[in-house]
Amino acid sequence: MRVAEGPPVSGAAGLRWRGGFGRLWGAAVLSRFGDALRTAALPLLAVGLTDDPFLVSLVTACGYLPWLLFGLLGGAVADRVDQRRAMWAVDVVRGLLVAAFAVAVALDRVSIALVIALAFALTTLQTLFDNAATALLPSVVPRPALSSANARLMTGQQIAGSFVATPALPLLLALGAAVPYAVDAVTYLLAAALIASLKTFGPEREPRPEGRTLRRDVADGIRLLWRDRVLRALCAANALSSVGMGALIAMLVLHVTGWLDAGEAGYAAALAAYGVGSVAGGLSAARLTRRTGQARSLFFGLLAQIASLVVLGGVRTLPAAMASLAVLGFCTMVWNVTEVTMMQERTPAAALGRVSAANRTLSAGSAPFGALLGGAAAGAWGLNAPALMTAGLFLLALPALLPALGTPARKVPDSGRTPHRDG
């Protein structure tokens, strides 16, 4: 089978840390550090406020629900507004919300309802921020450097979340229950300042017809995604993979501590192996796709993930699980970098927020469904069943991805984008 590839690119050509990309990278990494602190601290706080498992689960559910409710709307708004201004404004609002929450925690005025409301509000705002960020990046860096830029952004975020924030959380909690939230608020405000200092502007847009509704904009974005054979294939494969990852992540703690009998230390080691693999994948993604091509990287990466999941669900030793999760993390990061880059390359600038939102909404909606399937599979067939079920879902993603193979590469011209400026 012929695998269609685009013309070779010169790697990180034109990608410079100084100026716009460096500030955007700094804002993304700071935000991820603060988010990781808050995401880990909120469930601990919730457990101390209520014994009701359902209420505790709502805190996590609110990390997905706003994407299902407002994700498409956030993409449509991101395509209508100045993306840079939208991003820093959202970060200012999030910073103020979390700062107020930190004060409530410090004064012991917090309730489980307030925790749930905060989680819901922050994720709702994130639907606009993330789609605007995806749409803005092609205006910050040259097109040949998109893969390298996405890889460096995602790798920096992975390091900040997994290897800096997680070890720092116990130390910050020792200083006070409100400290992680205060730090999170500061990271939001610092990120807002970095984004506001960008001298880069989003794509130029044609005047919008009078009376055009957000619903029409959303429909046009979905239609554009559906009509592009490659993007449609990527979206379908991503949805199936997300169901599997939802099942695996939900049951991983029981897989390691129960089926492997490796205890909490083993679970920490398994998570660390996945994190190390993810960082290695981020560092290698741009170089790998340049050498093997984007489509080949996705296809053979899926095959490697299937093999690693079969090992994870079939070999009952911690070293095998750690090796499998490292491979899974590596390939997942390569997939994420490549998928986003291909979407940015193939989508018209004025519609990138909506296309990104459609893909994210489907992915976010698939993950909780997968978590429910994982729990059911573990209860019916054993604690290793979710890993094997995930391998099956990844296997189904292979034919879903096939339409992207052999399709001639199509890259949207740079017209309509305001040239980037590294001020």
PDB file of C-alpha atoms in Angstrom, residues 27-272:
ATOM      1  CA  ALA A  27       2.756  30.097  29.078  1.00  0.00           C
ATOM      2  CA  ALA A  28       1.768  26.527  28.160  1.00  0.00           C
ATOM      3  CA  VAL A  29       4.277  24.939  30.541  1.00  0.00           C
ATOM      4  CA  LEU A  30       3.385  27.259  33.419  1.00  0.00           C
ATOM      5  CA  SER A  31      -0.309  26.538  32.940  1.00  0.00           C
ATOM      6  CA  ARG A  32       0.243  22.772  32.831  1.00  0.00           C
ATOM      7  CA  PHE A  33       2.283  22.929  36.054  1.00  0.00           C
ATOM      8  CA  GLY A  34      -0.522  24.774  37.835  1.00  0.00           C
ATOM      9  CA  ASP A  35      -3.217  22.562  36.305  1.00  0.00           C
ATOM     10  CA  ALA A  36      -1.426  19.397  37.429  1.00  0.00           C
ATOM     11  CA  LEU A  37      -1.193  20.706  40.981  1.00  0.00           C
ATOM     12  CA  ARG A  38      -4.874  21.607  41.092  1.00  0.00           C
ATOM     13  CA  THR A  39      -6.078  18.441  39.347  1.00  0.00           C
ATOM     14  CA  ALA A  40      -4.232  16.259  41.846  1.00  0.00           C
ATOM     15  CA  ALA A  41      -5.223  18.348  44.877  1.00  0.00           C
ATOM     16  CA  LEU A  42      -8.961  18.718  44.155  1.00  0.00           C
ATOM     17  CA  PRO A  43      -9.896  15.018  44.639  1.00  0.00           C
ATOM     18  CA  LEU A  44      -7.964  14.962  47.921  1.00  0.00           C
ATOM     19  CA  LEU A  45      -9.879  18.025  49.057  1.00  0.00           C
ATOM     20  CA  ALA A  46     -13.173  16.503  47.902  1.00  0.00           C
ATOM     21  CA  VAL A  47     -12.579  13.297  49.888  1.00  0.00           C
ATOM     22  CA  GLY A  48     -12.073  15.413  52.999  1.00  0.00           C
ATOM     23  CA  LEU A  49     -15.374  17.215  52.404  1.00  0.00           C
ATOM     24  CA  THR A  50     -17.710  14.293  51.672  1.00  0.00           C
ATOM     25  CA  ASP A  51     -17.994  10.514  52.012  1.00  0.00           C
ATOM     26  CA  ASP A  52     -20.335  10.292  49.006  1.00  0.00           C
ATOM     27  CA  PRO A  53     -18.469   8.545  46.128  1.00  0.00           C
ATOM     28  CA  PHE A  54     -20.854  10.042  43.579  1.00  0.00           C
ATOM     29  CA  LEU A  55     -20.049  13.609  44.632  1.00  0.00           C
ATOM     30  CA  VAL A  56     -16.335  12.847  44.553  1.00  0.00           C
ATOM     31  CA  SER A  57     -16.688  11.366  41.061  1.00  0.00           C
ATOM     32  CA  LEU A  58     -18.431  14.541  39.897  1.00  0.00           C
ATOM     33  CA  VAL A  59     -15.213  16.484  40.489  1.00  0.00           C
ATOM     34  CA  THR A  60     -13.455  14.322  37.891  1.00  0.00           C
ATOM     35  CA  ALA A  61     -16.484  14.182  35.593  1.00  0.00           C
ATOM     36  CA  CYS A  62     -16.465  17.965  35.370  1.00  0.00           C
ATOM     37  CA  GLY A  63     -13.112  17.641  33.626  1.00  0.00           C
ATOM     38  CA  TYR A  64     -14.981  16.087  30.672  1.00  0.00           C
ATOM     39  CA  LEU A  65     -18.585  17.296  30.777  1.00  0.00           C
ATOM     40  CA  PRO A  66     -17.988  20.911  29.632  1.00  0.00           C
ATOM     41  CA  TRP A  67     -16.238  19.596  26.515  1.00  0.00           C
ATOM     42  CA  LEU A  68     -19.384  17.701  25.603  1.00  0.00           C
ATOM     43  CA  LEU A  69     -21.610  20.686  26.349  1.00  0.00           C
ATOM     44  CA  PHE A  70     -19.530  23.606  25.110  1.00  0.00           C
ATOM     45  CA  GLY A  71     -16.553  22.209  23.169  1.00  0.00           C
ATOM     46  CA  LEU A  72     -18.002  22.900  19.717  1.00  0.00           C
ATOM     47  CA  LEU A  73     -19.190  26.331  20.821  1.00  0.00           C
ATOM     48  CA  GLY A  74     -15.713  27.143  22.152  1.00  0.00           C
ATOM     49  CA  GLY A  75     -14.198  26.297  18.770  1.00  0.00           C
ATOM     50  CA  ALA A  76     -16.677  28.516  16.935  1.00  0.00           C
ATOM     51  CA  VAL A  77     -15.948  31.430  19.286  1.00  0.00           C
ATOM     52  CA  ALA A  78     -12.194  30.875  18.874  1.00  0.00           C
ATOM     53  CA  ASP A  79     -12.580  31.328  15.108  1.00  0.00           C
ATOM     54  CA  ARG A  80     -14.514  34.584  15.559  1.00  0.00           C
ATOM     55  CA  VAL A  81     -12.320  36.452  18.035  1.00  0.00           C
ATOM     56  CA  ASP A  82      -8.716  37.583  18.344  1.00  0.00           C
ATOM     57  CA  GLN A  83      -7.213  34.329  19.594  1.00  0.00           C
ATOM     58  CA  ARG A  84      -4.331  35.928  21.465  1.00  0.00           C
ATOM     59  CA  ARG A  85      -6.644  38.242  23.390  1.00  0.00           C
ATOM     60  CA  ALA A  86      -9.080  35.421  24.080  1.00  0.00           C
ATOM     61  CA  MET A  87      -6.296  33.296  25.561  1.00  0.00           C
ATOM     62  CA  TRP A  88      -4.905  35.888  27.939  1.00  0.00           C
ATOM     63  CA  ALA A  89      -8.389  37.043  28.959  1.00  0.00           C
ATOM     64  CA  VAL A  90      -9.413  33.468  29.762  1.00  0.00           C
ATOM     65  CA  ASP A  91      -6.235  32.944  31.805  1.00  0.00           C
ATOM     66  CA  VAL A  92      -6.881  36.126  33.792  1.00  0.00           C
ATOM     67  CA  VAL A  93     -10.407  34.946  34.605  1.00  0.00           C
ATOM     68  CA  ARG A  94      -9.173  31.475  35.551  1.00  0.00           C
ATOM     69  CA  GLY A  95      -6.431  32.973  37.693  1.00  0.00           C
ATOM     70  CA  LEU A  96      -8.908  35.133  39.585  1.00  0.00           C
ATOM     71  CA  LEU A  97     -11.309  32.209  40.079  1.00  0.00           C
ATOM     72  CA  VAL A  98      -8.611  29.943  41.475  1.00  0.00           C
ATOM     73  CA  ALA A  99      -7.218  32.751  43.649  1.00  0.00           C
ATOM     74  CA  ALA A 100     -10.665  33.271  45.176  1.00  0.00           C
ATOM     75  CA  PHE A 101     -10.945  29.528  45.712  1.00  0.00           C
ATOM     76  CA  ALA A 102      -7.556  29.490  47.473  1.00  0.00           C
ATOM     77  CA  VAL A 103      -8.829  32.172  49.847  1.00  0.00           C
ATOM     78  CA  ALA A 104     -11.954  30.089  50.530  1.00  0.00           C
ATOM     79  CA  VAL A 105      -9.800  27.041  51.313  1.00  0.00           C
ATOM     80  CA  ALA A 106      -7.525  29.064  53.588  1.00  0.00           C
ATOM     81  CA  LEU A 107     -10.551  30.413  55.485  1.00  0.00           C
ATOM     82  CA  ASP A 108     -12.151  26.949  55.650  1.00  0.00           C
ATOM     83  CA  ARG A 109     -15.172  28.233  53.720  1.00  0.00           C
ATOM     84  CA  VAL A 110     -15.084  25.620  50.973  1.00  0.00           C
ATOM     85  CA  SER A 111     -17.782  23.046  50.232  1.00  0.00           C
ATOM     86  CA  ILE A 112     -18.068  20.099  47.853  1.00  0.00           C
ATOM     87  CA  ALA A 113     -20.520  22.128  45.768  1.00  0.00           C
ATOM     88  CA  LEU A 114     -17.903  24.876  45.385  1.00  0.00           C
ATOM     89  CA  VAL A 115     -15.262  22.307  44.364  1.00  0.00           C
ATOM     90  CA  ILE A 116     -17.577  20.888  41.681  1.00  0.00           C
ATOM     91  CA  ALA A 117     -18.513  24.372  40.460  1.00  0.00           C
ATOM     92  CA  LEU A 118     -14.843  25.387  40.192  1.00  0.00           C
ATOM     93  CA  ALA A 119     -13.918  22.252  38.217  1.00  0.00           C
ATOM     94  CA  PHE A 120     -16.837  22.833  35.834  1.00  0.00           C
ATOM     95  CA  ALA A 121     -16.093  26.549  35.338  1.00  0.00           C
ATOM     96  CA  LEU A 122     -12.372  26.022  34.673  1.00  0.00           C
ATOM     97  CA  THR A 123     -12.973  23.287  32.102  1.00  0.00           C
ATOM     98  CA  THR A 124     -15.657  25.392  30.400  1.00  0.00           C
ATOM     99  CA  LEU A 125     -13.155  28.223  29.985  1.00  0.00           C
ATOM    100  CA  GLN A 126     -10.583  25.704  28.791  1.00  0.00           C
ATOM    101  CA  THR A 127     -12.763  24.825  25.793  1.00  0.00           C
ATOM    102  CA  LEU A 128     -12.139  28.321  24.414  1.00  0.00           C
ATOM    103  CA  PHE A 129      -8.489  28.533  25.479  1.00  0.00           C
ATOM    104  CA  ASP A 130      -7.339  25.204  24.001  1.00  0.00           C
ATOM    105  CA  ASN A 131      -9.062  25.700  20.656  1.00  0.00           C
ATOM    106  CA  ALA A 132      -7.719  29.245  20.382  1.00  0.00           C
ATOM    107  CA  ALA A 133      -4.192  28.008  21.199  1.00  0.00           C
ATOM    108  CA  THR A 134      -4.321  25.338  18.479  1.00  0.00           C
ATOM    109  CA  ALA A 135      -5.549  27.907  15.955  1.00  0.00           C
ATOM    110  CA  LEU A 136      -2.968  30.535  16.965  1.00  0.00           C
ATOM    111  CA  LEU A 137       0.194  28.422  16.766  1.00  0.00           C
ATOM    112  CA  PRO A 138       0.450  28.430  12.918  1.00  0.00           C
ATOM    113  CA  SER A 139       0.561  32.235  13.125  1.00  0.00           C
ATOM    114  CA  VAL A 140       3.435  32.123  15.638  1.00  0.00           C
ATOM    115  CA  VAL A 141       5.808  29.714  13.895  1.00  0.00           C
ATOM    116  CA  PRO A 142       6.559  28.989  10.213  1.00  0.00           C
ATOM    117  CA  ARG A 143       4.598  26.104   8.729  1.00  0.00           C
ATOM    118  CA  PRO A 144       7.631  23.772   8.286  1.00  0.00           C
ATOM    119  CA  ALA A 145       8.295  24.103  12.031  1.00  0.00           C
ATOM    120  CA  LEU A 146       4.795  23.139  13.214  1.00  0.00           C
ATOM    121  CA  SER A 147       5.722  19.555  14.068  1.00  0.00           C
ATOM    122  CA  SER A 148       8.745  20.639  16.105  1.00  0.00           C
ATOM    123  CA  ALA A 149       6.727  23.369  17.824  1.00  0.00           C
ATOM    124  CA  ASN A 150       3.921  20.985  18.793  1.00  0.00           C
ATOM    125  CA  ALA A 151       6.454  18.429  20.032  1.00  0.00           C
ATOM    126  CA  ARG A 152       8.265  20.963  22.212  1.00  0.00           C
ATOM    127  CA  LEU A 153       5.012  22.317  23.621  1.00  0.00           C
ATOM    128  CA  MET A 154       3.662  18.882  24.528  1.00  0.00           C
ATOM    129  CA  THR A 155       6.980  17.632  25.892  1.00  0.00           C
ATOM    130  CA  GLY A 156       7.393  20.702  28.095  1.00  0.00           C
ATOM    131  CA  GLN A 157       3.859  20.257  29.402  1.00  0.00           C
ATOM    132  CA  GLN A 158       4.445  16.561  30.107  1.00  0.00           C
ATOM    133  CA  ILE A 159       7.617  17.298  32.074  1.00  0.00           C
ATOM    134  CA  ALA A 160       5.962  20.109  34.026  1.00  0.00           C
ATOM    135  CA  GLY A 161       2.938  18.001  34.905  1.00  0.00           C
ATOM    136  CA  SER A 162       4.454  14.573  35.578  1.00  0.00           C
ATOM    137  CA  PHE A 163       7.958  15.294  36.846  1.00  0.00           C
ATOM    138  CA  VAL A 164       7.706  18.700  38.517  1.00  0.00           C
ATOM    139  CA  ALA A 165       4.144  19.273  39.743  1.00  0.00           C
ATOM    140  CA  THR A 166       3.442  15.746  41.022  1.00  0.00           C
ATOM    141  CA  PRO A 167       6.515  15.562  43.303  1.00  0.00           C
ATOM    142  CA  ALA A 168       5.909  19.165  44.421  1.00  0.00           C
ATOM    143  CA  LEU A 169       2.305  18.589  45.546  1.00  0.00           C
ATOM    144  CA  PRO A 170       3.059  16.924  48.923  1.00  0.00           C
ATOM    145  CA  LEU A 171       5.546  19.667  49.750  1.00  0.00           C
ATOM    146  CA  LEU A 172       3.059  22.415  48.928  1.00  0.00           C
ATOM    147  CA  LEU A 173       0.257  20.706  50.864  1.00  0.00           C
ATOM    148  CA  ALA A 174       2.570  20.534  53.855  1.00  0.00           C
ATOM    149  CA  LEU A 175       2.698  24.338  53.743  1.00  0.00           C
ATOM    150  CA  GLY A 176      -1.081  24.608  53.751  1.00  0.00           C
ATOM    151  CA  ALA A 177      -4.165  23.213  52.026  1.00  0.00           C
ATOM    152  CA  ALA A 178      -4.628  26.430  50.036  1.00  0.00           C
ATOM    153  CA  VAL A 179      -1.054  26.665  48.729  1.00  0.00           C
ATOM    154  CA  PRO A 180      -1.452  24.476  45.568  1.00  0.00           C
ATOM    155  CA  TYR A 181      -4.413  26.610  44.473  1.00  0.00           C
ATOM    156  CA  ALA A 182      -2.563  29.848  45.163  1.00  0.00           C
ATOM    157  CA  VAL A 183       0.350  28.597  43.043  1.00  0.00           C
ATOM    158  CA  ASP A 184      -2.087  27.579  40.295  1.00  0.00           C
ATOM    159  CA  ALA A 185      -3.594  31.088  40.303  1.00  0.00           C
ATOM    160  CA  VAL A 186      -0.130  32.643  39.968  1.00  0.00           C
ATOM    161  CA  THR A 187       0.721  30.388  37.003  1.00  0.00           C
ATOM    162  CA  TYR A 188      -2.478  31.461  35.227  1.00  0.00           C
ATOM    163  CA  LEU A 189      -1.690  35.144  35.692  1.00  0.00           C
ATOM    164  CA  LEU A 190       1.935  34.730  34.594  1.00  0.00           C
ATOM    165  CA  ALA A 191       0.801  32.783  31.527  1.00  0.00           C
ATOM    166  CA  ALA A 192      -1.698  35.546  30.713  1.00  0.00           C
ATOM    167  CA  ALA A 193       1.085  38.128  30.870  1.00  0.00           C
ATOM    168  CA  LEU A 194       3.275  36.080  28.507  1.00  0.00           C
ATOM    169  CA  ILE A 195       0.476  35.628  25.988  1.00  0.00           C
ATOM    170  CA  ALA A 196      -0.545  39.286  26.176  1.00  0.00           C
ATOM    171  CA  SER A 197       3.052  40.266  25.343  1.00  0.00           C
ATOM    172  CA  LEU A 198       2.953  38.369  22.031  1.00  0.00           C
ATOM    173  CA  LYS A 199       3.183  40.587  18.977  1.00  0.00           C
ATOM    174  CA  THR A 200       1.663  37.880  16.834  1.00  0.00           C
ATOM    175  CA  PHE A 201      -1.837  38.127  15.472  1.00  0.00           C
ATOM    176  CA  GLY A 202      -4.161  35.434  14.228  1.00  0.00           C
ATOM    177  CA  PRO A 203      -5.275  34.851  10.657  1.00  0.00           C
ATOM    178  CA  GLU A 204      -7.008  37.553   8.686  1.00  0.00           C
ATOM    179  CA  ARG A 205     -10.677  36.705   8.185  1.00  0.00           C
ATOM    180  CA  GLU A 206     -13.117  37.674   5.512  1.00  0.00           C
ATOM    181  CA  PRO A 207     -16.026  39.797   6.756  1.00  0.00           C
ATOM    182  CA  ARG A 208     -18.632  37.553   8.353  1.00  0.00           C
ATOM    183  CA  PRO A 209     -22.058  37.613   6.677  1.00  0.00           C
ATOM    184  CA  GLU A 210     -24.594  39.560   8.673  1.00  0.00           C
ATOM    185  CA  GLY A 211     -26.846  37.411  10.843  1.00  0.00           C
ATOM    186  CA  ARG A 212     -24.585  34.347  10.691  1.00  0.00           C
ATOM    187  CA  THR A 213     -25.103  32.268  13.839  1.00  0.00           C
ATOM    188  CA  LEU A 214     -22.686  30.282  15.980  1.00  0.00           C
ATOM    189  CA  ARG A 215     -24.744  27.189  15.190  1.00  0.00           C
ATOM    190  CA  ARG A 216     -24.032  27.687  11.485  1.00  0.00           C
ATOM    191  CA  ASP A 217     -20.331  28.172  12.233  1.00  0.00           C
ATOM    192  CA  VAL A 218     -20.249  24.942  14.259  1.00  0.00           C
ATOM    193  CA  ALA A 219     -22.032  23.039  11.477  1.00  0.00           C
ATOM    194  CA  ASP A 220     -19.555  24.351   8.895  1.00  0.00           C
ATOM    195  CA  GLY A 221     -16.633  23.195  11.030  1.00  0.00           C
ATOM    196  CA  ILE A 222     -18.062  19.698  11.413  1.00  0.00           C
ATOM    197  CA  ARG A 223     -18.791  19.580   7.682  1.00  0.00           C
ATOM    198  CA  LEU A 224     -15.226  20.608   6.854  1.00  0.00           C
ATOM    199  CA  LEU A 225     -13.826  17.884   9.120  1.00  0.00           C
ATOM    200  CA  TRP A 226     -16.125  15.260   7.595  1.00  0.00           C
ATOM    201  CA  ARG A 227     -15.299  16.159   3.982  1.00  0.00           C
ATOM    202  CA  ASP A 228     -11.539  15.890   4.468  1.00  0.00           C
ATOM    203  CA  ARG A 229     -10.754  12.196   4.110  1.00  0.00           C
ATOM    204  CA  VAL A 230      -7.553  12.330   6.150  1.00  0.00           C
ATOM    205  CA  LEU A 231      -8.990  14.407   9.001  1.00  0.00           C
ATOM    206  CA  ARG A 232     -12.081  12.203   9.133  1.00  0.00           C
ATOM    207  CA  ALA A 233      -9.897   9.091   9.376  1.00  0.00           C
ATOM    208  CA  LEU A 234      -7.734  10.639  12.090  1.00  0.00           C
ATOM    209  CA  CYS A 235     -10.809  11.665  14.072  1.00  0.00           C
ATOM    210  CA  ALA A 236     -12.368   8.181  13.874  1.00  0.00           C
ATOM    211  CA  ALA A 237      -9.144   6.440  14.873  1.00  0.00           C
ATOM    212  CA  ASN A 238      -8.639   8.937  17.688  1.00  0.00           C
ATOM    213  CA  ALA A 239     -12.160   8.346  19.037  1.00  0.00           C
ATOM    214  CA  LEU A 240     -11.674   4.567  19.164  1.00  0.00           C
ATOM    215  CA  SER A 241      -8.270   4.995  20.795  1.00  0.00           C
ATOM    216  CA  SER A 242      -9.738   7.389  23.358  1.00  0.00           C
ATOM    217  CA  VAL A 243     -12.333   4.805  24.398  1.00  0.00           C
ATOM    218  CA  GLY A 244      -9.498   2.356  24.971  1.00  0.00           C
ATOM    219  CA  MET A 245      -7.311   4.801  26.860  1.00  0.00           C
ATOM    220  CA  GLY A 246     -10.262   5.763  29.052  1.00  0.00           C
ATOM    221  CA  ALA A 247     -10.694   2.099  29.993  1.00  0.00           C
ATOM    222  CA  LEU A 248      -6.984   1.572  30.606  1.00  0.00           C
ATOM    223  CA  ILE A 249      -6.402   4.699  32.686  1.00  0.00           C
ATOM    224  CA  ALA A 250      -9.488   4.118  34.826  1.00  0.00           C
ATOM    225  CA  MET A 251      -8.394   0.592  35.764  1.00  0.00           C
ATOM    226  CA  LEU A 252      -4.602   0.953  35.706  1.00  0.00           C
ATOM    227  CA  VAL A 253      -4.289   1.360  39.464  1.00  0.00           C
ATOM    228  CA  LEU A 254      -6.182  -1.923  40.014  1.00  0.00           C
ATOM    229  CA  HIS A 255      -4.219  -3.619  37.230  1.00  0.00           C
ATOM    230  CA  VAL A 256      -0.898  -2.801  38.895  1.00  0.00           C
ATOM    231  CA  THR A 257      -1.806  -3.072  42.579  1.00  0.00           C
ATOM    232  CA  GLY A 258      -4.222  -6.000  42.166  1.00  0.00           C
ATOM    233  CA  TRP A 259      -3.420  -8.149  39.138  1.00  0.00           C
ATOM    234  CA  LEU A 260       0.337  -7.537  39.342  1.00  0.00           C
ATOM    235  CA  ASP A 261       0.299  -7.264  43.143  1.00  0.00           C
ATOM    236  CA  ALA A 262       2.944  -4.532  42.858  1.00  0.00           C
ATOM    237  CA  GLY A 263       1.493  -2.175  45.470  1.00  0.00           C
ATOM    238  CA  GLU A 264       1.500   1.601  45.494  1.00  0.00           C
ATOM    239  CA  ALA A 265       5.235   1.739  44.767  1.00  0.00           C
ATOM    240  CA  GLY A 266       4.677  -0.356  41.662  1.00  0.00           C
ATOM    241  CA  TYR A 267       1.860   1.915  40.545  1.00  0.00           C
ATOM    242  CA  ALA A 268       4.112   4.954  40.950  1.00  0.00           C
ATOM    243  CA  ALA A 269       6.827   3.182  38.950  1.00  0.00           C
ATOM    244  CA  ALA A 270       4.333   2.329  36.189  1.00  0.00           C
ATOM    245  CA  LEU A 271       3.184   5.944  35.942  1.00  0.00           C
ATOM    246  CA  ALA A 272       6.799   7.105  35.867  1.00  0.00           C
TER     247      ALA A 272
END
